[in-house]
Amino acid sequence: MPSAVYVVSIDPQASTVWWANRITDLPFDFSQEHETPQNLAVLKDTGARVHVIANQKGGVGKTTTTLNLAAVVAEVLKNQKRLHHIFIDTPGSLQDENLLLEALKYAHDVIVPMPPEGLAFDPTARTIQKVIEPTGLPFQVVINNWDPRDGVADLEDTQAYVDAQGWPRTRTVIRRYKVHTRASVEGRVVTQYPKNRVAMEAREDFFRLALELGYGGAA
Ligand SMILES: Nc1ncnc2c1ncn2[C@@H]1O[C@H](COP(=O)(O)OP(=O)(O)OP(=O)(O)O)[C@@H](O)[C@H]1O
Ligand SMILES: [Mg+2]
């Protein structure tokens, strides 16, 4: 049976493929297309919603968000018989802007992961203002990698910054959990985490995000 979810990476660094290759029993279809971005054109005719995960700042959680959001949506839609959602993971560098622009041609919306730290503000603003806003596509900032043990000051500063820019952001914040960091090394996505309390909390963020974005229902 075809999966309801398809993940495409166009990051030449290919950490997604490295991760995906380590996952036994991947809960979605996956392909790496940075050498042939023109292949993305076929995505338009699938009838699925195409979501691009973008931020030209490296290491903000694009791949983590892509694979885990795809995994929870695949779990929710596991009995669907056709493709509903496509997630495209993109490069975290300015050099590969042409690849990001290519992906945006086929997108229905854009998700912009951003950590709650001042260093990320300017690079995120550049991506949104120079690359995403000119396309006119709807986008949402998702604050990722917030450690509740650090207190709420950085989180609130980041939320205030995003709001002051007039950028839409999700209410859901993806918290920082060791289990996410470890998962990329161990080749696991959230739906495959062990069933302990911390892992359940870590999963919950991605389920809440999928629900808030409206990706859980049949498109
Ligand atoms: N919510 C989180 N909790 C814990 N670790 C996280 C979280 N989000 C991201 N990380 C870790 O931070 C690192 C960078 O994340 P990731 O690879 O997803 O970022 P990226 O934006 O895809 O990076 P690049 O621009 O290099 O592609 C990884 O080691 C990942 O495991
Ligand atoms: Mg990545």
PDB file of C-alpha atoms and ligand atoms in Angstrom:
ATOM      1  CA  MET A   1       0.000   0.000   0.000  1.00  0.00           C
ATOM      2  CA  PRO A   2       1.451   3.445  -0.834  1.00  0.00           C
ATOM      3  CA  SER A   3       2.303   5.602   2.170  1.00  0.00           C
ATOM      4  CA  ALA A   4       0.198   8.715   2.847  1.00  0.00           C
ATOM      5  CA  VAL A   5       3.423  10.634   3.419  1.00  0.00           C
ATOM      6  CA  TYR A   6       6.471  11.201   1.266  1.00  0.00           C
ATOM      7  CA  VAL A   7       9.683  12.925   2.369  1.00  0.00           C
ATOM      8  CA  VAL A   8      12.108  14.458  -0.093  1.00  0.00           C
ATOM      9  CA  SER A   9      15.513  15.859   0.805  1.00  0.00           C
ATOM     10  CA  ILE A  10      17.229  18.360  -1.463  1.00  0.00           C
ATOM     11  CA  ASP A  11      20.077  19.020   0.991  1.00  0.00           C
ATOM     12  CA  PRO A  12      23.383  18.130  -0.700  1.00  0.00           C
ATOM     13  CA  GLN A  13      24.826  17.535   2.773  1.00  0.00           C
ATOM     14  CA  ALA A  14      22.316  14.721   2.911  1.00  0.00           C
ATOM     15  CA  SER A  15      22.092  14.307   6.653  1.00  0.00           C
ATOM     16  CA  THR A  16      18.463  13.360   6.055  1.00  0.00           C
ATOM     17  CA  VAL A  17      19.466  10.485   3.831  1.00  0.00           C
ATOM     18  CA  TRP A  18      22.061   9.427   6.324  1.00  0.00           C
ATOM     19  CA  TRP A  19      19.381   9.433   8.994  1.00  0.00           C
ATOM     20  CA  ALA A  20      16.697   7.840   6.829  1.00  0.00           C
ATOM     21  CA  ASN A  21      19.064   5.067   5.743  1.00  0.00           C
ATOM     22  CA  ARG A  22      19.654   4.130   9.353  1.00  0.00           C
ATOM     23  CA  ILE A  23      15.976   3.825  10.117  1.00  0.00           C
ATOM     24  CA  THR A  24      14.790   0.310   9.660  1.00  0.00           C
ATOM     25  CA  ASP A  25      11.166   0.305   8.704  1.00  0.00           C
ATOM     26  CA  LEU A  26      10.798   3.911   7.657  1.00  0.00           C
ATOM     27  CA  PRO A  27       7.150   4.925   8.182  1.00  0.00           C
ATOM     28  CA  PHE A  28       7.041   7.015   4.976  1.00  0.00           C
ATOM     29  CA  ASP A  29       8.454   6.969   1.452  1.00  0.00           C
ATOM     30  CA  PHE A  30      11.720   8.845   1.045  1.00  0.00           C
ATOM     31  CA  SER A  31      13.987  10.111  -1.701  1.00  0.00           C
ATOM     32  CA  GLN A  32      17.063  12.300  -2.094  1.00  0.00           C
ATOM     33  CA  GLU A  33      16.795  14.753  -5.008  1.00  0.00           C
ATOM     34  CA  HIS A  34      19.469  17.443  -4.688  1.00  0.00           C
ATOM     35  CA  GLU A  35      21.120  16.367  -7.942  1.00  0.00           C
ATOM     36  CA  THR A  36      17.842  16.312  -9.813  1.00  0.00           C
ATOM     37  CA  PRO A  37      15.679  19.055  -8.285  1.00  0.00           C
ATOM     38  CA  GLN A  38      13.711  19.218 -11.564  1.00  0.00           C
ATOM     39  CA  ASN A  39      12.203  15.880 -10.482  1.00  0.00           C
ATOM     40  CA  LEU A  40      10.252  17.866  -7.912  1.00  0.00           C
ATOM     41  CA  ALA A  41       7.952  19.064 -10.695  1.00  0.00           C
ATOM     42  CA  VAL A  42       6.093  15.736 -10.576  1.00  0.00           C
ATOM     43  CA  LEU A  43       5.044  16.496  -6.993  1.00  0.00           C
ATOM     44  CA  LYS A  44       2.617  19.041  -8.369  1.00  0.00           C
ATOM     45  CA  ASP A  45       0.505  16.399 -10.030  1.00  0.00           C
ATOM     46  CA  THR A  46       0.193  14.085  -7.051  1.00  0.00           C
ATOM     47  CA  GLY A  47      -2.729  15.931  -5.470  1.00  0.00           C
ATOM     48  CA  ALA A  48      -0.819  15.946  -2.163  1.00  0.00           C
ATOM     49  CA  ARG A  49      -0.066  19.036  -0.071  1.00  0.00           C
ATOM     50  CA  VAL A  50       3.594  20.004  -0.383  1.00  0.00           C
ATOM     51  CA  HIS A  51       5.281  21.453   2.732  1.00  0.00           C
ATOM     52  CA  VAL A  52       8.782  22.914   2.499  1.00  0.00           C
ATOM     53  CA  ILE A  53      10.869  23.077   5.688  1.00  0.00           C
ATOM     54  CA  ALA A  54      13.260  25.982   5.308  1.00  0.00           C
ATOM     55  CA  ASN A  55      15.756  28.147   7.156  1.00  0.00           C
ATOM     56  CA  GLN A  56      19.093  29.028   5.615  1.00  0.00           C
ATOM     57  CA  LYS A  57      20.686  29.027   9.031  1.00  0.00           C
ATOM     58  CA  GLY A  58      22.277  25.633   9.598  1.00  0.00           C
ATOM     59  CA  GLY A  59      21.430  23.375  12.496  1.00  0.00           C
ATOM     60  CA  VAL A  60      18.081  24.919  13.472  1.00  0.00           C
ATOM     61  CA  GLY A  61      16.177  21.636  13.292  1.00  0.00           C
ATOM     62  CA  LYS A  62      14.957  21.398   9.676  1.00  0.00           C
ATOM     63  CA  THR A  63      15.787  17.715   9.348  1.00  0.00           C
ATOM     64  CA  THR A  64      14.551  16.888  12.860  1.00  0.00           C
ATOM     65  CA  THR A  65      11.256  18.671  12.141  1.00  0.00           C
ATOM     66  CA  THR A  66      10.852  17.165   8.666  1.00  0.00           C
ATOM     67  CA  LEU A  67      11.367  13.534   9.647  1.00  0.00           C
ATOM     68  CA  ASN A  68       9.430  13.645  12.904  1.00  0.00           C
ATOM     69  CA  LEU A  69       6.504  15.646  11.578  1.00  0.00           C
ATOM     70  CA  ALA A  70       6.345  13.269   8.602  1.00  0.00           C
ATOM     71  CA  ALA A  71       6.436  10.301  10.983  1.00  0.00           C
ATOM     72  CA  VAL A  72       3.529  11.486  13.133  1.00  0.00           C
ATOM     73  CA  VAL A  73       1.432  12.459  10.105  1.00  0.00           C
ATOM     74  CA  ALA A  74       2.126   9.034   8.581  1.00  0.00           C
ATOM     75  CA  GLU A  75       1.023   7.435  11.842  1.00  0.00           C
ATOM     76  CA  VAL A  76      -2.228   9.412  11.949  1.00  0.00           C
ATOM     77  CA  LEU A  77      -2.971   8.719   8.269  1.00  0.00           C
ATOM     78  CA  LYS A  78      -1.773   5.125   8.216  1.00  0.00           C
ATOM     79  CA  ASN A  79      -5.042   3.771   6.817  1.00  0.00           C
ATOM     80  CA  GLN A  80      -5.241   6.258   3.958  1.00  0.00           C
ATOM     81  CA  LYS A  81      -4.846   4.758   0.523  1.00  0.00           C
ATOM     82  CA  ARG A  82      -3.266   7.656  -1.313  1.00  0.00           C
ATOM     83  CA  LEU A  83      -0.524  10.226  -0.869  1.00  0.00           C
ATOM     84  CA  HIS A  84      -1.675  13.194   1.247  1.00  0.00           C
ATOM     85  CA  HIS A  85       1.420  15.085   2.414  1.00  0.00           C
ATOM     86  CA  ILE A  86       4.889  15.680   1.017  1.00  0.00           C
ATOM     87  CA  PHE A  87       7.621  17.200   3.213  1.00  0.00           C
ATOM     88  CA  ILE A  88      10.729  18.687   1.608  1.00  0.00           C
ATOM     89  CA  ASP A  89      13.864  19.098   3.742  1.00  0.00           C
ATOM     90  CA  THR A  90      16.096  21.868   2.396  1.00  0.00           C
ATOM     91  CA  PRO A  91      19.743  22.989   2.783  1.00  0.00           C
ATOM     92  CA  GLY A  92      20.894  25.160   5.678  1.00  0.00           C
ATOM     93  CA  SER A  93      23.195  27.309   3.601  1.00  0.00           C
ATOM     94  CA  LEU A  94      23.060  30.378   1.397  1.00  0.00           C
ATOM     95  CA  GLN A  95      25.078  28.687  -1.373  1.00  0.00           C
ATOM     96  CA  ASP A  96      22.238  26.287  -2.074  1.00  0.00           C
ATOM     97  CA  GLU A  97      19.558  28.942  -2.367  1.00  0.00           C
ATOM     98  CA  ASN A  98      18.717  27.805  -5.919  1.00  0.00           C
ATOM     99  CA  LEU A  99      17.669  24.408  -4.551  1.00  0.00           C
ATOM    100  CA  LEU A 100      15.403  26.032  -1.975  1.00  0.00           C
ATOM    101  CA  LEU A 101      13.878  28.284  -4.648  1.00  0.00           C
ATOM    102  CA  GLU A 102      13.190  25.242  -6.820  1.00  0.00           C
ATOM    103  CA  ALA A 103      11.372  23.483  -3.961  1.00  0.00           C
ATOM    104  CA  LEU A 104       9.289  26.582  -3.236  1.00  0.00           C
ATOM    105  CA  LYS A 105       7.916  26.463  -6.789  1.00  0.00           C
ATOM    106  CA  TYR A 106       5.963  23.336  -5.853  1.00  0.00           C
ATOM    107  CA  ALA A 107       5.093  24.204  -2.236  1.00  0.00           C
ATOM    108  CA  HIS A 108       1.695  24.876  -0.722  1.00  0.00           C
ATOM    109  CA  ASP A 109       3.204  26.191   2.498  1.00  0.00           C
ATOM    110  CA  VAL A 110       6.491  26.656   4.332  1.00  0.00           C
ATOM    111  CA  ILE A 111       7.557  25.726   7.857  1.00  0.00           C
ATOM    112  CA  VAL A 112      10.433  27.727   9.320  1.00  0.00           C
ATOM    113  CA  PRO A 113      12.084  26.078  12.338  1.00  0.00           C
ATOM    114  CA  MET A 114      13.971  28.497  14.549  1.00  0.00           C
ATOM    115  CA  PRO A 115      15.742  28.011  17.880  1.00  0.00           C
ATOM    116  CA  PRO A 116      15.036  30.409  20.771  1.00  0.00           C
ATOM    117  CA  GLU A 117      18.361  32.219  20.532  1.00  0.00           C
ATOM    118  CA  GLY A 118      19.343  35.681  19.353  1.00  0.00           C
ATOM    119  CA  LEU A 119      21.990  34.352  16.970  1.00  0.00           C
ATOM    120  CA  ALA A 120      19.263  32.813  14.853  1.00  0.00           C
ATOM    121  CA  PHE A 121      17.227  35.999  14.439  1.00  0.00           C
ATOM    122  CA  ASP A 122      19.066  37.689  11.555  1.00  0.00           C
ATOM    123  CA  PRO A 123      19.642  34.595   9.401  1.00  0.00           C
ATOM    124  CA  THR A 124      15.999  33.571   9.868  1.00  0.00           C
ATOM    125  CA  ALA A 125      14.858  37.078   8.935  1.00  0.00           C
ATOM    126  CA  ARG A 126      16.947  36.912   5.776  1.00  0.00           C
ATOM    127  CA  THR A 127      15.388  33.628   4.684  1.00  0.00           C
ATOM    128  CA  ILE A 128      11.877  34.872   5.344  1.00  0.00           C
ATOM    129  CA  GLN A 129      12.278  38.342   3.827  1.00  0.00           C
ATOM    130  CA  LYS A 130      14.496  37.535   0.833  1.00  0.00           C
ATOM    131  CA  VAL A 131      13.289  34.064  -0.089  1.00  0.00           C
ATOM    132  CA  ILE A 132       9.947  33.077   1.412  1.00  0.00           C
ATOM    133  CA  GLU A 133       7.881  36.276   1.489  1.00  0.00           C
ATOM    134  CA  PRO A 134       8.544  37.114  -2.203  1.00  0.00           C
ATOM    135  CA  THR A 135       6.854  33.816  -3.160  1.00  0.00           C
ATOM    136  CA  GLY A 136       3.638  34.855  -1.412  1.00  0.00           C
ATOM    137  CA  LEU A 137       3.358  31.369   0.108  1.00  0.00           C
ATOM    138  CA  PRO A 138       1.804  30.987   3.559  1.00  0.00           C
ATOM    139  CA  PHE A 139       4.465  30.198   6.147  1.00  0.00           C
ATOM    140  CA  GLN A 140       4.733  29.621   9.883  1.00  0.00           C
ATOM    141  CA  VAL A 141       7.687  29.871  12.230  1.00  0.00           C
ATOM    142  CA  VAL A 142       8.060  26.926  14.606  1.00  0.00           C
ATOM    143  CA  ILE A 143      10.265  27.516  17.629  1.00  0.00           C
ATOM    144  CA  ASN A 144      12.374  24.406  18.058  1.00  0.00           C
ATOM    145  CA  ASN A 145      14.903  23.212  20.574  1.00  0.00           C
ATOM    146  CA  TRP A 146      13.652  25.126  23.605  1.00  0.00           C
ATOM    147  CA  ASP A 147      14.938  23.657  26.838  1.00  0.00           C
ATOM    148  CA  PRO A 148      12.357  24.314  29.606  1.00  0.00           C
ATOM    149  CA  ARG A 149      15.172  24.026  32.159  1.00  0.00           C
ATOM    150  CA  ASP A 150      16.592  27.284  30.773  1.00  0.00           C
ATOM    151  CA  GLY A 151      13.447  29.124  31.822  1.00  0.00           C
ATOM    152  CA  VAL A 152      11.072  31.101  29.631  1.00  0.00           C
ATOM    153  CA  ALA A 153      13.130  34.282  29.024  1.00  0.00           C
ATOM    154  CA  ASP A 154      14.739  33.181  25.734  1.00  0.00           C
ATOM    155  CA  LEU A 155      11.507  31.629  24.545  1.00  0.00           C
ATOM    156  CA  GLU A 156       9.515  34.766  25.261  1.00  0.00           C
ATOM    157  CA  ASP A 157      12.165  37.002  23.651  1.00  0.00           C
ATOM    158  CA  THR A 158      12.031  34.870  20.522  1.00  0.00           C
ATOM    159  CA  GLN A 159       8.226  34.828  20.439  1.00  0.00           C
ATOM    160  CA  ALA A 160       8.194  38.622  20.870  1.00  0.00           C
ATOM    161  CA  TYR A 161      10.731  39.016  18.059  1.00  0.00           C
ATOM    162  CA  VAL A 162       8.739  36.812  15.681  1.00  0.00           C
ATOM    163  CA  ASP A 163       5.505  38.618  16.534  1.00  0.00           C
ATOM    164  CA  ALA A 164       7.142  42.031  16.103  1.00  0.00           C
ATOM    165  CA  GLN A 165       8.195  41.005  12.572  1.00  0.00           C
ATOM    166  CA  GLY A 166       4.583  40.147  11.846  1.00  0.00           C
ATOM    167  CA  TRP A 167       5.449  36.526  11.055  1.00  0.00           C
ATOM    168  CA  PRO A 168       2.873  33.852  11.811  1.00  0.00           C
ATOM    169  CA  ARG A 169       4.124  31.296  14.327  1.00  0.00           C
ATOM    170  CA  THR A 170       2.711  28.112  15.748  1.00  0.00           C
ATOM    171  CA  ARG A 171       1.604  27.993  19.361  1.00  0.00           C
ATOM    172  CA  THR A 172       3.325  24.629  19.564  1.00  0.00           C
ATOM    173  CA  VAL A 173       6.955  24.848  20.609  1.00  0.00           C
ATOM    174  CA  ILE A 174       9.211  21.836  20.044  1.00  0.00           C
ATOM    175  CA  ARG A 175      11.100  21.289  23.251  1.00  0.00           C
ATOM    176  CA  ARG A 176      14.694  20.183  23.427  1.00  0.00           C
ATOM    177  CA  TYR A 177      15.049  16.548  24.394  1.00  0.00           C
ATOM    178  CA  LYS A 178      18.188  14.437  24.396  1.00  0.00           C
ATOM    179  CA  VAL A 179      16.110  11.663  22.892  1.00  0.00           C
ATOM    180  CA  HIS A 180      15.719  13.734  19.667  1.00  0.00           C
ATOM    181  CA  THR A 181      19.456  14.331  19.418  1.00  0.00           C
ATOM    182  CA  ARG A 182      20.162  10.684  20.076  1.00  0.00           C
ATOM    183  CA  ALA A 183      17.490   9.563  17.623  1.00  0.00           C
ATOM    184  CA  SER A 184      19.392  10.906  14.637  1.00  0.00           C
ATOM    185  CA  VAL A 185      22.413   8.845  15.644  1.00  0.00           C
ATOM    186  CA  GLU A 186      20.383   5.754  16.411  1.00  0.00           C
ATOM    187  CA  GLY A 187      18.272   6.032  13.280  1.00  0.00           C
ATOM    188  CA  ARG A 188      14.885   6.515  14.865  1.00  0.00           C
ATOM    189  CA  VAL A 189      11.923   8.843  14.381  1.00  0.00           C
ATOM    190  CA  VAL A 190       9.563   9.930  17.174  1.00  0.00           C
ATOM    191  CA  THR A 191       6.971   7.271  16.467  1.00  0.00           C
ATOM    192  CA  GLN A 192       9.653   4.665  17.156  1.00  0.00           C
ATOM    193  CA  TYR A 193      10.803   6.054  20.501  1.00  0.00           C
ATOM    194  CA  PRO A 194      10.643   3.816  23.548  1.00  0.00           C
ATOM    195  CA  LYS A 195       7.467   4.126  25.583  1.00  0.00           C
ATOM    196  CA  ASN A 196       8.753   5.975  28.625  1.00  0.00           C
ATOM    197  CA  ARG A 197       7.520   9.274  30.025  1.00  0.00           C
ATOM    198  CA  VAL A 198      10.212  11.526  28.555  1.00  0.00           C
ATOM    199  CA  ALA A 199       9.965   9.961  25.115  1.00  0.00           C
ATOM    200  CA  MET A 200       6.175  10.329  25.207  1.00  0.00           C
ATOM    201  CA  GLU A 201       6.560  14.036  26.003  1.00  0.00           C
ATOM    202  CA  ALA A 202       9.032  14.433  23.179  1.00  0.00           C
ATOM    203  CA  ARG A 203       6.618  12.743  20.739  1.00  0.00           C
ATOM    204  CA  GLU A 204       3.732  14.828  21.955  1.00  0.00           C
ATOM    205  CA  ASP A 205       5.273  18.052  20.625  1.00  0.00           C
ATOM    206  CA  PHE A 206       5.260  16.703  17.078  1.00  0.00           C
ATOM    207  CA  PHE A 207       1.719  15.336  17.366  1.00  0.00           C
ATOM    208  CA  ARG A 208       0.559  18.722  18.659  1.00  0.00           C
ATOM    209  CA  LEU A 209       2.379  20.476  15.827  1.00  0.00           C
ATOM    210  CA  ALA A 210       0.768  18.209  13.197  1.00  0.00           C
ATOM    211  CA  LEU A 211      -2.645  18.837  14.719  1.00  0.00           C
ATOM    212  CA  GLU A 212      -2.130  22.593  14.877  1.00  0.00           C
ATOM    213  CA  LEU A 213      -0.941  22.713  11.263  1.00  0.00           C
ATOM    214  CA  GLY A 214      -3.982  20.685  10.251  1.00  0.00           C
ATOM    215  CA  TYR A 215      -1.914  17.883   8.725  1.00  0.00           C
ATOM    216  CA  GLY A 216      -3.568  15.142  10.718  1.00  0.00           C
ATOM    217  CA  GLY A 217      -6.898  15.212   8.935  1.00  0.00           C
ATOM    218  CA  ALA A 218      -7.335  13.785   5.470  1.00  0.00           C
ATOM    219  CA  ALA A 219      -6.485  16.552   3.002  1.00  0.00           C
TER     220      ALA A 219
HETATM  221  N1  LIG B   1      14.111  19.632  19.614  1.00  0.00           N
HETATM  222  C1  LIG B   1      15.343  19.117  19.643  1.00  0.00           C
HETATM  223  N2  LIG B   1      15.801  18.455  20.738  1.00  0.00           N
HETATM  224  C2  LIG B   1      17.055  17.954  20.777  1.00  0.00           C
HETATM  225  N3  LIG B   1      17.942  18.023  19.764  1.00  0.00           N
HETATM  226  C3  LIG B   1      17.557  18.675  18.647  1.00  0.00           C
HETATM  227  C4  LIG B   1      16.248  19.245  18.509  1.00  0.00           C
HETATM  228  N4  LIG B   1      16.173  19.828  17.282  1.00  0.00           N
HETATM  229  C5  LIG B   1      17.352  19.608  16.683  1.00  0.00           C
HETATM  230  N5  LIG B   1      18.199  18.921  17.489  1.00  0.00           N
HETATM  231  C6  LIG B   1      19.588  18.504  17.201  1.00  0.00           C
HETATM  232  O1  LIG B   1      20.292  19.618  16.692  1.00  0.00           O
HETATM  233  C7  LIG B   1      21.125  19.236  15.609  1.00  0.00           C
HETATM  234  C8  LIG B   1      20.710  20.000  14.361  1.00  0.00           C
HETATM  235  O2  LIG B   1      19.394  19.612  13.992  1.00  0.00           O
HETATM  236  P1  LIG B   1      19.009  19.317  12.482  1.00  0.00           P
HETATM  237  O3  LIG B   1      20.029  18.455  11.821  1.00  0.00           O
HETATM  238  O4  LIG B   1      17.604  18.860  12.479  1.00  0.00           O
HETATM  239  O5  LIG B   1      19.106  20.796  11.906  1.00  0.00           O
HETATM  240  P2  LIG B   1      19.094  21.259  10.373  1.00  0.00           P
HETATM  241  O6  LIG B   1      18.461  22.598  10.350  1.00  0.00           O
HETATM  242  O7  LIG B   1      18.507  20.206   9.525  1.00  0.00           O
HETATM  243  O8  LIG B   1      20.647  21.376  10.065  1.00  0.00           O
HETATM  244  P3  LIG B   1      21.337  21.613   8.604  1.00  0.00           P
HETATM  245  O9  LIG B   1      21.111  23.056   8.291  1.00  0.00           O
HETATM  246  O10 LIG B   1      22.759  21.272   8.836  1.00  0.00           O
HETATM  247  O11 LIG B   1      20.630  20.694   7.651  1.00  0.00           O
HETATM  248  C9  LIG B   1      20.981  17.724  15.475  1.00  0.00           C
HETATM  249  O12 LIG B   1      22.008  17.113  16.210  1.00  0.00           O
HETATM  250  C10 LIG B   1      19.634  17.432  16.111  1.00  0.00           C
HETATM  251  O13 LIG B   1      19.563  16.136  16.649  1.00  0.00           O
HETATM  252 MG    MG B   2      19.265  19.236   7.845  1.00  0.00          MG
END
